[in-house]
Amino acid sequence: MPHINEDKIIVSIIDINDLSNEDKNHLLSCDICKEARQTLEHELNQINVMARKFLPARQCCNVTLPEKSRQGLFIVHPAIIAFSLLIIAVIWFPSPAKLYKEYTDNLIIEKALADRDIRGVIQELNEQLLTDMRVDFSENPDSYVNEDFMKFIVPVSIQEDSAGQVNDPVKKN
Amino acid sequence: MLKFEKTVGAKPECESNEKIGSGNKRTALFLEAQAGNEVSLNLLVDLFYMDIYRMVYYRIGSDTDSQDITQEIFITMAEKLKSIKEPDKFKSWLFKIALNKVNDFHRKKRFLSFISIDSDEMQNIELKDHQNPEKDFMKKDFYLKLKQFTDNLSKMEKQVFTLRFLDQLDIKEIGLVLKKNESTIKTHLYRAVSKFKNTHGLKDLLGGLR
């Protein structure tokens, strides 16, 4: 069997189970392929070895953790405080939709009031369309038409007689 | 504001990792810490301190900043430990916190350099071990070649490669940290290792150490 290629060597390093059984068996039995794999694997593992080696010299685990007892009931998580404040704000302050509704309601009421006032004025004008003197006229349209005035307008000579015929003085002559 | 009062054991060497690192003990430790046992919590910190510190240090390059960030990571761990349902996922969860903190740090740094408060790039690792110049040189060489190589990878390849070979996480853990499925992780890892194999520099350095 030919030696396994470079790609398969890499695949075997990443996860040997991704190789076929045939390739796996070859890798176990072939010294050349085994060495090629070990060399690459060694080089890659050296990265961690070197990284450990060149880490600054220090004392291990220099970490200070929060004191457990301080995390009791009296210390409330900031997220809880923020959430509570948000809830209070939402309850306390009206929502923009509510504000807008109030605003539009007020506008409608104001308009309705203005309309009512205008209607009142119109009605008043309607009722008092004429001045007092004219109202007298309008209430009794014949009040100023007396007999003399009528005689002036329509002379007696052309007035109808009782039989309904017109006495025309001109024709008479 | 929390007050920090307890300092976890200052040991000359971190030996606890080997002693209590086996799976069942680690799970037991995690469950005890989750139940509120402070000793177990401190042991859990001991167990993962060096892994997390190393992870942070090679992504930031500053010892002081790495210490601060590692501190923050373990405080977050202590505060949110109860949120974990499966003990098996603890390590990947911790690395996820670490990765987020590192990303936050880089974001903050970028912002500061953008507004010219802090113009220093975090490109150069601190080299302050003046007692051993040879080690300093090797350290710098290693760091620069590692950086040079990872800079040529895509963001995902870089993350997968460093989590696998620098931090020694397995495929499943990397998948949990990066929230990707295992086949995606393997694909990116395959590409990164192919590039590693065909790139001089880091490979030559590491190959020469045999």
Short mmCIF file of C-alpha atoms in Angstrom, two decimals:
data_model
loop_
_atom_site.label_atom_id
_atom_site.label_comp_id
_atom_site.label_asym_id
_atom_site.label_seq_id
_atom_site.Cartn_x
_atom_site.Cartn_y
_atom_site.Cartn_z
CA MET A 1 0.00 0.00 0.00
CA PRO A 2 1.32 3.49 -0.83
CA HIS A 3 2.13 5.90 1.97
CA ILE A 4 -0.68 8.14 3.11
CA ASN A 5 -0.44 11.64 1.75
CA GLU A 6 0.18 14.92 3.56
CA ASP A 7 -3.51 15.82 3.75
CA LYS A 8 -4.34 12.59 5.52
CA ILE A 9 -1.47 13.15 7.95
CA ILE A 10 -3.04 16.49 8.85
CA VAL A 11 -6.49 14.91 9.13
CA SER A 12 -5.06 12.25 11.44
CA ILE A 13 -3.63 14.94 13.71
CA ILE A 14 -6.89 16.82 13.87
CA ASP A 15 -8.98 13.71 14.49
CA ILE A 16 -7.64 10.26 13.76
CA ASN A 17 -11.19 8.87 13.64
CA ASP A 18 -11.76 10.80 10.43
CA LEU A 19 -9.36 8.48 8.63
CA SER A 20 -10.60 5.31 7.02
CA ASN A 21 -9.74 2.04 8.78
CA GLU A 22 -7.33 1.19 6.01
CA ASP A 23 -5.42 4.45 6.43
CA LYS A 24 -5.48 4.07 10.19
CA ASN A 25 -3.98 0.60 9.97
CA HIS A 26 -1.37 1.80 7.54
CA LEU A 27 -0.47 4.67 9.83
CA LEU A 28 0.02 2.24 12.71
CA SER A 29 2.14 -0.14 10.72
CA CYS A 30 4.17 2.16 8.44
CA ASP A 31 7.18 3.72 10.15
CA ILE A 32 7.63 6.40 7.51
CA CYS A 33 4.02 7.63 7.77
CA LYS A 34 4.10 7.27 11.54
CA GLU A 35 7.22 9.42 11.75
CA ALA A 36 5.79 12.05 9.40
CA ARG A 37 2.75 12.29 11.62
CA GLN A 38 4.77 12.37 14.83
CA THR A 39 7.04 15.10 13.50
CA LEU A 40 4.16 17.39 12.60
CA GLU A 41 2.34 16.60 15.82
CA HIS A 42 5.49 17.31 17.83
CA GLU A 43 5.95 20.67 16.12
CA LEU A 44 2.38 21.64 16.86
CA ASN A 45 2.61 20.49 20.47
CA GLN A 46 5.80 22.50 20.86
CA ILE A 47 3.70 25.65 20.57
CA ASN A 48 2.13 24.93 23.95
CA VAL A 49 5.44 23.81 25.43
CA MET A 50 7.15 27.01 24.34
CA ALA A 51 4.22 29.13 25.45
CA ARG A 52 4.45 27.64 28.93
CA LYS A 53 8.21 28.03 28.98
CA PHE A 54 8.21 31.70 28.05
CA LEU A 55 5.42 32.76 30.31
CA PRO A 56 6.58 35.46 32.76
CA ALA A 57 7.85 33.93 35.98
CA ARG A 58 5.22 34.48 38.61
CA GLN A 59 3.52 33.11 41.62
CA CYS A 60 0.55 31.04 40.65
CA CYS A 61 -3.06 31.94 41.26
CA ASN A 62 -2.70 35.52 42.39
CA VAL A 63 -6.45 36.12 42.27
CA THR A 64 -8.65 37.90 44.76
CA LEU A 65 -12.22 36.74 44.69
CA PRO A 66 -15.24 38.52 46.15
CA GLU A 67 -15.79 37.68 49.80
CA LYS A 68 -18.65 35.20 49.90
CA SER A 69 -20.33 36.66 52.95
CA ARG A 70 -20.53 40.04 51.25
CA GLN A 71 -22.67 38.58 48.56
CA GLY A 72 -25.56 37.94 50.88
CA LEU A 73 -29.07 39.27 50.88
CA PHE A 74 -27.98 42.84 51.43
CA ILE A 75 -26.12 43.12 48.17
CA VAL A 76 -28.61 43.31 45.38
CA HIS A 77 -27.46 42.61 41.90
CA PRO A 78 -27.20 45.84 39.85
CA ALA A 79 -29.32 44.29 37.10
CA ILE A 80 -32.18 43.78 39.59
CA ILE A 81 -31.94 47.41 40.69
CA ALA A 82 -31.92 48.62 37.08
CA PHE A 83 -34.88 46.41 36.21
CA SER A 84 -36.85 47.61 39.24
CA LEU A 85 -36.16 51.24 38.33
CA LEU A 86 -37.31 50.55 34.80
CA ILE A 87 -40.56 48.99 36.04
CA ILE A 88 -41.17 51.95 38.37
CA ALA A 89 -40.47 54.37 35.55
CA VAL A 90 -42.90 52.54 33.28
CA ILE A 91 -45.62 52.54 35.94
CA TRP A 92 -44.95 56.04 37.17
CA PHE A 93 -44.63 57.84 33.89
CA PRO A 94 -47.39 57.57 31.29
CA SER A 95 -46.43 55.89 28.09
CA PRO A 96 -45.98 58.00 24.92
CA ALA A 97 -49.11 56.35 23.46
CA LYS A 98 -51.09 57.34 26.52
CA LEU A 99 -49.68 60.87 26.36
CA TYR A 100 -50.59 61.12 22.70
CA LYS A 101 -54.11 59.85 23.40
CA GLU A 102 -54.50 62.42 26.16
CA TYR A 103 -53.23 65.11 23.84
CA THR A 104 -55.64 64.16 21.04
CA ASP A 105 -58.54 63.84 23.51
CA ASN A 106 -57.80 67.35 24.77
CA LEU A 107 -57.69 68.63 21.22
CA ILE A 108 -61.06 67.05 20.46
CA ILE A 109 -62.60 68.53 23.61
CA GLU A 110 -61.17 71.96 22.81
CA LYS A 111 -62.53 71.75 19.27
CA ALA A 112 -65.93 70.64 20.55
CA LEU A 113 -66.02 73.56 22.97
CA ALA A 114 -65.05 75.99 20.24
CA ASP A 115 -67.73 74.53 17.97
CA ARG A 116 -70.29 74.87 20.72
CA ASP A 117 -69.35 78.54 21.21
CA ILE A 118 -69.56 79.21 17.49
CA ARG A 119 -72.94 77.47 17.32
CA GLY A 120 -74.13 79.65 20.21
CA VAL A 121 -73.01 82.81 18.42
CA ILE A 122 -74.67 81.66 15.20
CA GLN A 123 -77.88 80.84 17.03
CA GLU A 124 -77.80 84.21 18.79
CA LEU A 125 -77.23 85.97 15.48
CA ASN A 126 -80.01 83.97 13.97
CA GLU A 127 -82.35 84.94 16.73
CA GLN A 128 -81.36 88.62 16.67
CA LEU A 129 -81.05 89.01 12.95
CA LEU A 130 -82.77 92.41 12.91
CA THR A 131 -82.47 95.49 15.04
CA ASP A 132 -85.30 96.23 17.48
CA MET A 133 -86.96 98.68 15.10
CA ARG A 134 -86.76 96.21 12.26
CA VAL A 135 -87.97 93.44 14.49
CA ASP A 136 -91.13 95.61 15.05
CA PHE A 137 -91.52 95.82 11.33
CA SER A 138 -90.89 92.21 10.78
CA GLU A 139 -93.33 91.13 13.48
CA ASN A 140 -96.21 93.37 12.04
CA PRO A 141 -95.44 94.01 8.37
CA ASP A 142 -98.61 96.04 7.77
CA SER A 143 -98.22 98.29 10.74
CA TYR A 144 -96.81 101.16 8.74
CA VAL A 145 -99.33 100.81 5.88
CA ASN A 146 -102.22 102.87 6.98
CA GLU A 147 -105.18 103.93 4.92
CA ASP A 148 -103.74 107.29 3.87
CA PHE A 149 -100.60 105.71 2.68
CA MET A 150 -102.50 103.19 0.65
CA LYS A 151 -104.61 105.97 -0.84
CA PHE A 152 -101.38 107.71 -1.78
CA ILE A 153 -100.02 104.61 -3.39
CA VAL A 154 -103.17 103.50 -5.05
CA PRO A 155 -105.52 106.38 -5.89
CA VAL A 156 -109.18 105.99 -5.02
CA SER A 157 -110.30 106.36 -8.61
CA ILE A 158 -108.78 103.09 -9.64
CA GLN A 159 -109.88 101.25 -6.62
CA GLU A 160 -112.17 98.36 -7.20
CA ASP A 161 -115.77 98.96 -6.50
CA SER A 162 -117.71 96.68 -4.44
CA ALA A 163 -118.84 94.78 -7.53
CA GLY A 164 -115.28 94.06 -8.48
CA GLN A 165 -115.05 96.43 -11.46
CA VAL A 166 -112.38 99.02 -11.74
CA ASN A 167 -113.49 102.64 -11.81
CA ASP A 168 -110.97 104.22 -14.12
CA PRO A 169 -111.43 108.07 -14.12
CA VAL A 170 -109.63 108.45 -17.45
CA LYS A 171 -111.86 105.98 -19.22
CA LYS A 172 -114.85 107.62 -17.58
CA ASN A 173 -113.97 110.91 -19.14
CA MET B 1 -19.63 47.64 44.28
CA LEU B 2 -18.11 44.39 45.36
CA LYS B 3 -15.27 44.38 47.78
CA PHE B 4 -12.50 41.94 47.26
CA GLU B 5 -11.04 40.54 50.37
CA LYS B 6 -9.83 37.08 49.88
CA THR B 7 -6.60 36.31 48.10
CA VAL B 8 -6.38 32.83 46.75
CA GLY B 9 -3.26 30.97 47.78
CA ALA B 10 0.01 32.36 46.57
CA LYS B 11 2.04 29.31 45.76
CA PRO B 12 5.51 29.32 44.26
CA GLU B 13 4.46 26.86 41.57
CA CYS B 14 1.08 25.89 40.29
CA GLU B 15 1.06 22.20 41.14
CA SER B 16 -2.63 21.87 41.75
CA ASN B 17 -3.35 21.49 38.07
CA GLU B 18 -1.78 18.07 37.92
CA LYS B 19 -3.06 16.92 41.29
CA ILE B 20 -6.71 17.71 40.87
CA GLY B 21 -6.96 17.89 37.14
CA SER B 22 -8.61 14.53 36.47
CA GLY B 23 -12.13 14.54 35.11
CA ASN B 24 -14.15 13.17 38.05
CA LYS B 25 -12.31 15.22 40.66
CA ARG B 26 -12.71 18.30 38.56
CA THR B 27 -16.44 17.71 38.23
CA ALA B 28 -16.76 17.13 41.98
CA LEU B 29 -14.83 20.32 42.62
CA PHE B 30 -17.02 22.24 40.26
CA LEU B 31 -20.22 20.95 41.88
CA GLU B 32 -18.94 21.81 45.35
CA ALA B 33 -17.93 25.29 44.23
CA GLN B 34 -21.32 25.75 42.62
CA ALA B 35 -22.95 24.75 45.91
CA GLY B 36 -21.07 27.58 47.60
CA ASN B 37 -17.97 25.88 48.95
CA GLU B 38 -15.28 28.56 49.02
CA VAL B 39 -12.40 26.13 49.33
CA SER B 40 -13.54 24.31 46.21
CA LEU B 41 -13.96 27.60 44.41
CA ASN B 42 -10.41 28.58 45.27
CA LEU B 43 -9.14 25.18 44.15
CA LEU B 44 -11.00 25.62 40.89
CA VAL B 45 -9.24 28.95 40.40
CA ASP B 46 -5.91 27.31 41.21
CA LEU B 47 -6.64 24.59 38.72
CA PHE B 48 -7.31 26.87 35.77
CA TYR B 49 -5.29 29.96 36.66
CA MET B 50 -2.22 29.22 34.56
CA ASP B 51 -4.21 28.04 31.54
CA ILE B 52 -6.28 31.20 31.55
CA TYR B 53 -3.36 33.50 32.29
CA ARG B 54 -1.36 31.95 29.45
CA MET B 55 -4.31 32.21 27.09
CA VAL B 56 -4.70 35.90 27.91
CA TYR B 57 -0.98 36.68 27.93
CA TYR B 58 -0.33 35.37 24.41
CA ARG B 59 -3.25 37.37 23.07
CA ILE B 60 -2.35 40.62 24.80
CA GLY B 61 1.38 40.58 25.33
CA SER B 62 1.42 42.49 28.58
CA ASP B 63 1.96 40.79 31.92
CA THR B 64 0.22 43.48 33.97
CA ASP B 65 -2.82 43.67 31.73
CA SER B 66 -2.99 39.88 31.57
CA GLN B 67 -3.02 39.66 35.36
CA ASP B 68 -5.84 42.19 35.56
CA ILE B 69 -7.87 40.46 32.89
CA THR B 70 -7.29 37.05 34.47
CA GLN B 71 -8.52 38.49 37.75
CA GLU B 72 -11.66 39.81 36.02
CA ILE B 73 -12.24 36.45 34.36
CA PHE B 74 -12.19 34.57 37.66
CA ILE B 75 -14.42 37.14 39.32
CA THR B 76 -16.93 36.68 36.51
CA MET B 77 -16.54 32.94 36.92
CA ALA B 78 -17.24 33.16 40.66
CA GLU B 79 -20.28 35.36 40.09
CA LYS B 80 -21.84 33.29 37.31
CA LEU B 81 -20.82 29.80 38.33
CA LYS B 82 -24.36 28.87 39.25
CA SER B 83 -25.58 29.52 35.73
CA ILE B 84 -23.80 26.45 34.38
CA LYS B 85 -25.96 23.37 34.17
CA GLU B 86 -23.41 20.88 32.84
CA PRO B 87 -20.09 20.51 34.66
CA ASP B 88 -18.50 19.06 31.50
CA LYS B 89 -18.86 22.40 29.82
CA PHE B 90 -17.15 24.36 32.56
CA LYS B 91 -13.74 24.59 30.89
CA SER B 92 -15.11 25.77 27.57
CA TRP B 93 -17.41 28.21 29.40
CA LEU B 94 -14.40 29.64 31.26
CA PHE B 95 -12.44 30.01 28.04
CA LYS B 96 -15.42 31.69 26.45
CA ILE B 97 -15.42 34.26 29.26
CA ALA B 98 -11.67 34.70 28.77
CA LEU B 99 -12.02 35.19 25.03
CA ASN B 100 -14.75 37.79 25.54
CA LYS B 101 -12.61 39.68 28.05
CA VAL B 102 -9.66 39.64 25.67
CA ASN B 103 -11.86 40.92 22.86
CA ASP B 104 -13.19 43.67 25.14
CA PHE B 105 -9.63 44.65 25.99
CA HIS B 106 -8.66 44.87 22.31
CA ARG B 107 -11.78 46.90 21.53
CA LYS B 108 -10.97 49.31 24.33
CA LYS B 109 -7.36 49.59 23.17
CA ARG B 110 -8.41 50.22 19.59
CA PHE B 111 -10.78 52.94 20.74
CA LEU B 112 -8.09 54.57 22.89
CA SER B 113 -5.57 54.48 20.05
CA PHE B 114 -8.24 55.86 17.71
CA ILE B 115 -8.77 58.90 19.91
CA SER B 116 -5.00 59.18 20.46
CA ILE B 117 -5.06 58.70 24.22
CA ASP B 118 -3.01 55.57 23.93
CA SER B 119 -1.10 55.22 20.72
CA ASP B 120 0.83 52.12 21.73
CA GLU B 121 0.11 49.07 19.71
CA MET B 122 0.06 45.84 21.65
CA GLN B 123 2.27 44.28 19.12
CA ASN B 124 5.34 43.69 21.21
CA ILE B 125 5.43 41.29 24.04
CA GLU B 126 7.10 42.50 27.20
CA LEU B 127 10.66 41.33 27.55
CA LYS B 128 11.77 42.17 31.04
CA ASP B 129 13.63 39.11 32.16
CA HIS B 130 17.03 40.78 31.99
CA GLN B 131 18.67 38.02 33.96
CA ASN B 132 18.58 35.68 31.01
CA PRO B 133 19.21 37.42 27.67
CA GLU B 134 19.28 34.14 25.77
CA LYS B 135 15.84 33.25 27.06
CA ASP B 136 14.66 36.75 26.21
CA PHE B 137 15.87 36.34 22.67
CA MET B 138 14.17 32.94 22.27
CA LYS B 139 11.00 34.27 23.82
CA LYS B 140 10.91 37.22 21.46
CA ASP B 141 11.72 35.01 18.50
CA PHE B 142 8.97 32.57 19.43
CA TYR B 143 6.40 35.27 20.01
CA LEU B 144 7.20 37.14 16.80
CA LYS B 145 7.13 33.99 14.69
CA LEU B 146 3.90 32.85 16.30
CA LYS B 147 2.39 36.25 15.65
CA GLN B 148 3.73 36.37 12.12
CA PHE B 149 2.20 32.99 11.38
CA THR B 150 -1.18 33.63 13.00
CA ASP B 151 -1.45 37.03 11.29
CA ASN B 152 -1.48 35.20 7.98
CA LEU B 153 -4.47 33.10 9.01
CA SER B 154 -8.08 34.12 8.75
CA LYS B 155 -9.72 35.24 11.99
CA MET B 156 -11.46 31.93 12.48
CA GLU B 157 -8.40 29.87 11.57
CA LYS B 158 -6.33 31.91 13.99
CA GLN B 159 -8.79 31.40 16.84
CA VAL B 160 -9.17 27.70 16.20
CA PHE B 161 -5.43 27.15 15.79
CA THR B 162 -4.44 29.01 18.95
CA LEU B 163 -7.19 27.44 21.03
CA ARG B 164 -6.13 23.99 19.85
CA PHE B 165 -2.35 24.18 19.98
CA LEU B 166 -1.56 27.09 22.27
CA ASP B 167 -4.31 26.54 24.81
CA GLN B 168 -4.64 22.78 24.24
CA LEU B 169 -8.42 22.67 24.02
CA ASP B 170 -9.93 19.73 22.18
CA ILE B 171 -12.21 20.05 19.16
CA LYS B 172 -15.40 19.73 21.19
CA GLU B 173 -14.30 22.41 23.66
CA ILE B 174 -13.29 24.76 20.84
CA GLY B 175 -16.72 24.22 19.29
CA LEU B 176 -18.37 25.25 22.54
CA VAL B 177 -16.13 28.28 22.99
CA LEU B 178 -16.71 29.56 19.46
CA LYS B 179 -20.29 28.26 19.20
CA LYS B 180 -19.55 26.34 16.02
CA ASN B 181 -20.08 22.70 15.20
CA GLU B 182 -17.20 20.29 15.27
CA SER B 183 -16.94 19.81 11.51
CA THR B 184 -16.59 23.59 11.03
CA ILE B 185 -13.83 23.65 13.63
CA LYS B 186 -12.07 20.75 11.94
CA THR B 187 -12.27 22.46 8.56
CA HIS B 188 -10.68 25.64 9.86
CA LEU B 189 -8.12 23.67 11.81
CA TYR B 190 -7.22 21.65 8.74
CA ARG B 191 -6.61 24.82 6.74
CA ALA B 192 -4.54 26.37 9.53
CA VAL B 193 -2.39 23.25 9.98
CA SER B 194 -1.88 23.03 6.20
CA LYS B 195 -0.63 26.60 6.23
CA PHE B 196 1.54 25.84 9.24
CA LYS B 197 3.09 22.88 7.44
CA ASN B 198 3.85 24.91 4.36
CA THR B 199 5.10 28.04 6.10
CA HIS B 200 8.64 28.56 7.28
CA GLY B 201 9.43 30.53 10.38
CA LEU B 202 7.42 29.14 13.25
CA LYS B 203 7.57 25.59 11.93
CA ASP B 204 11.32 25.78 11.49
CA LEU B 205 11.75 27.19 14.97
CA LEU B 206 9.63 24.48 16.56
CA GLY B 207 11.11 21.73 14.39
CA GLY B 208 14.59 22.75 15.44
CA LEU B 209 13.73 22.21 19.08
CA ARG B 210 13.47 18.47 18.74
#
